[in-house]
Every structure is written in C-alpha cells, then in structure tokens.
C-alpha cells in the first residue's frame, strides 16, 4: 500500500467581502488576535487583511464571554498570537459560519507521494491521508498524483469514495494496470 499525504503549505485565503473595496479575498497574514476586556467579560477577534486594499477587519471568535469560561492556555494563546491557535480557529467551521466566510484553498496545499514507481505489480493500492481538512476532488488529486489525465485516472481507478465529489477525509483506491 502506497501512502499519500495531503498537507497544508500555508493558511488558506478567506472569501469575504471587503467594506473598503470590491475585493472578496482576505488573509490572516501572520495571524493576530485582538483581545478586549470589558469588566470581567472578554471579546476576542481574529484580525484579517484585504489582499487588495490592505484594510484590516475583525472576525468574532468570542463575544462577551466571562474570563473564567476560557481555558487559561487558550487565553494565553490569544494574548501571544499563537500560530497553531490561529490555524485552529481559522479552520473551525463554526467560526466560518458565524462570520460568513469560506476558505479558498487554491495553492495552499500539496500532495506528498512516495518516490516508488507504479511500473511493478498491478493492481496497486494507495491510501490518501489528510493532515488538514483541505477540500479537494479525489479525481483531480489522483490524476495529479499519478501524472495522468482525469479521464485516464477515472478509467483506471477503483474506489468506494465518489471521485467527483469534494472530500476532506482520507480514502483508499486501487490503480488498475493500463492497456
């Protein structure tokens, strides 16, 4: 069985409308939080920047939460702008739904395949593992990994996962011998 791994190379862009220009893309840059205290209540925002006009906007992470309700390690992560916490919050689907944005993964991931050639014994079984929830279509991923056209890949692949439906969870497939 050959292992393939889909890895994130950078944080994805956000598809969110900018209030200052007609752009609909933003980035987290280095990833910064803003923590604001109001008595014993906290507001936490993730700061994002428009890729066109460089205007900064805020995405609400926590709104008017009691300080004691937050884990101390998480609160410290917000204060020091922990990159892992930035990535975790950005990839959180609840945050995306609450702040009305989607993630644009174009150019933000790569496929790592072993150097083994497929010239040997047929059929060959391949297992795909996702380190991050990168949404890709399996037919495009397989075609890229094997260096085949999508039609050729669809013809030679046997898989239980729908190949033309976007997925972000691991799957396995079998490559059959070519004609």
PDB file of N, CA and C in Angstrom, residues 14 20 25 36-37 45 48 52 69 82-83 96-97 105 110 114-115 124 130 139 147 155-156 161 169 173:
ATOM      1  N   UNK A  14      -9.347  33.820   2.747  1.00  0.00           N
ATOM      2  CA  UNK A  14     -10.753  33.874   3.125  1.00  0.00           C
ATOM      3  C   UNK A  14     -11.531  34.541   2.011  1.00  0.00           C
ATOM      4  N   UNK A  20     -14.076  48.156   2.142  1.00  0.00           N
ATOM      5  CA  UNK A  20     -13.379  49.297   1.568  1.00  0.00           C
ATOM      6  C   UNK A  20     -13.171  49.242   0.072  1.00  0.00           C
ATOM      7  N   UNK A  25     -11.412  38.834  -1.196  1.00  0.00           N
ATOM      8  CA  UNK A  25     -10.400  37.953  -0.625  1.00  0.00           C
ATOM      9  C   UNK A  25      -9.674  38.661   0.504  1.00  0.00           C
ATOM     10  N   UNK A  36     -10.071  42.174  23.972  1.00  0.00           N
ATOM     11  CA  UNK A  36     -10.560  43.393  24.596  1.00  0.00           C
ATOM     12  C   UNK A  36     -11.360  43.008  25.839  1.00  0.00           C
ATOM     13  N   UNK A  37     -10.967  43.593  26.971  1.00  0.00           N
ATOM     14  CA  UNK A  37     -11.667  43.311  28.228  1.00  0.00           C
ATOM     15  C   UNK A  37     -12.653  44.421  28.533  1.00  0.00           C
ATOM     16  N   UNK A  45     -11.166  38.735  18.830  1.00  0.00           N
ATOM     17  CA  UNK A  45     -11.331  38.802  17.388  1.00  0.00           C
ATOM     18  C   UNK A  45     -10.068  38.293  16.703  1.00  0.00           C
ATOM     19  N   UNK A  48      -8.053  40.114  10.111  1.00  0.00           N
ATOM     20  CA  UNK A  48      -7.781  39.725   8.730  1.00  0.00           C
ATOM     21  C   UNK A  48      -7.562  40.981   7.902  1.00  0.00           C
ATOM     22  N   UNK A  52      -6.352  43.270  -1.460  1.00  0.00           N
ATOM     23  CA  UNK A  52      -6.270  44.366  -2.424  1.00  0.00           C
ATOM     24  C   UNK A  52      -5.931  45.702  -1.784  1.00  0.00           C
ATOM     25  N   UNK A  69     -14.582  31.423  31.861  1.00  0.00           N
ATOM     26  CA  UNK A  69     -15.099  30.374  30.984  1.00  0.00           C
ATOM     27  C   UNK A  69     -14.074  29.930  29.944  1.00  0.00           C
ATOM     28  N   UNK A  82      -0.648  32.863  19.143  1.00  0.00           N
ATOM     29  CA  UNK A  82      -0.133  31.526  18.841  1.00  0.00           C
ATOM     30  C   UNK A  82      -0.542  31.104  17.425  1.00  0.00           C
ATOM     31  N   UNK A  83       0.433  30.792  16.545  1.00  0.00           N
ATOM     32  CA  UNK A  83       0.107  30.424  15.159  1.00  0.00           C
ATOM     33  C   UNK A  83      -0.773  29.179  15.054  1.00  0.00           C
ATOM     34  N   UNK A  96     -16.421  30.046  10.704  1.00  0.00           N
ATOM     35  CA  UNK A  96     -16.697  30.440   9.316  1.00  0.00           C
ATOM     36  C   UNK A  96     -18.184  30.727   9.110  1.00  0.00           C
ATOM     37  N   UNK A  97     -19.028  29.901   9.668  1.00  0.00           N
ATOM     38  CA  UNK A  97     -20.467  30.103   9.514  1.00  0.00           C
ATOM     39  C   UNK A  97     -20.921  31.371  10.241  1.00  0.00           C
ATOM     40  N   UNK A 105      -8.776  27.431  -0.841  1.00  0.00           N
ATOM     41  CA  UNK A 105      -7.593  26.586  -0.665  1.00  0.00           C
ATOM     42  C   UNK A 105      -6.680  26.575  -1.889  1.00  0.00           C
ATOM     43  N   UNK A 110      -0.359  20.795  -0.765  1.00  0.00           N
ATOM     44  CA  UNK A 110       0.446  19.988  -1.687  1.00  0.00           C
ATOM     45  C   UNK A 110       0.194  18.518  -1.405  1.00  0.00           C
ATOM     46  N   UNK A 114       5.127   8.965  -2.326  1.00  0.00           N
ATOM     47  CA  UNK A 114       6.435   8.307  -2.261  1.00  0.00           C
ATOM     48  C   UNK A 114       7.067   8.255  -3.647  1.00  0.00           C
ATOM     49  N   UNK A 115       8.364   8.083  -3.663  1.00  0.00           N
ATOM     50  CA  UNK A 115       9.103   8.064  -4.929  1.00  0.00           C
ATOM     51  C   UNK A 115       8.918   6.744  -5.687  1.00  0.00           C
ATOM     52  N   UNK A 124      -2.245  -1.713  -7.783  1.00  0.00           N
ATOM     53  CA  UNK A 124      -1.548  -1.037  -6.693  1.00  0.00           C
ATOM     54  C   UNK A 124      -2.589  -0.332  -5.822  1.00  0.00           C
ATOM     55  N   UNK A 130      -5.303  12.989   4.990  1.00  0.00           N
ATOM     56  CA  UNK A 130      -5.342  14.445   5.036  1.00  0.00           C
ATOM     57  C   UNK A 130      -4.842  14.906   6.405  1.00  0.00           C
ATOM     58  N   UNK A 139     -10.803  12.827  -7.922  1.00  0.00           N
ATOM     59  CA  UNK A 139     -10.349  12.570  -9.287  1.00  0.00           C
ATOM     60  C   UNK A 139      -9.197  13.491  -9.678  1.00  0.00           C
ATOM     61  N   UNK A 147       0.062  11.549 -12.423  1.00  0.00           N
ATOM     62  CA  UNK A 147       0.531  12.177 -13.661  1.00  0.00           C
ATOM     63  C   UNK A 147      -0.287  11.736 -14.860  1.00  0.00           C
ATOM     64  N   UNK A 155     -10.736   6.007 -15.479  1.00  0.00           N
ATOM     65  CA  UNK A 155     -10.830   4.702 -16.122  1.00  0.00           C
ATOM     66  C   UNK A 155     -10.046   3.637 -15.362  1.00  0.00           C
ATOM     67  N   UNK A 156      -8.902   4.015 -14.773  1.00  0.00           N
ATOM     68  CA  UNK A 156      -8.013   3.042 -14.131  1.00  0.00           C
ATOM     69  C   UNK A 156      -8.192   2.915 -12.626  1.00  0.00           C
ATOM     70  N   UNK A 161     -15.084   5.759  -2.585  1.00  0.00           N
ATOM     71  CA  UNK A 161     -15.425   7.170  -2.404  1.00  0.00           C
ATOM     72  C   UNK A 161     -15.834   7.774  -3.741  1.00  0.00           C
ATOM     73  N   UNK A 169     -11.624  14.107   3.823  1.00  0.00           N
ATOM     74  CA  UNK A 169     -11.268  12.999   4.714  1.00  0.00           C
ATOM     75  C   UNK A 169     -10.554  11.929   3.897  1.00  0.00           C
ATOM     76  N   UNK A 173      -7.817   3.822  -2.663  1.00  0.00           N
ATOM     77  CA  UNK A 173      -8.229   3.447  -4.002  1.00  0.00           C
ATOM     78  C   UNK A 173      -7.218   2.458  -4.561  1.00  0.00           C
TER      79      UNK A 173
END
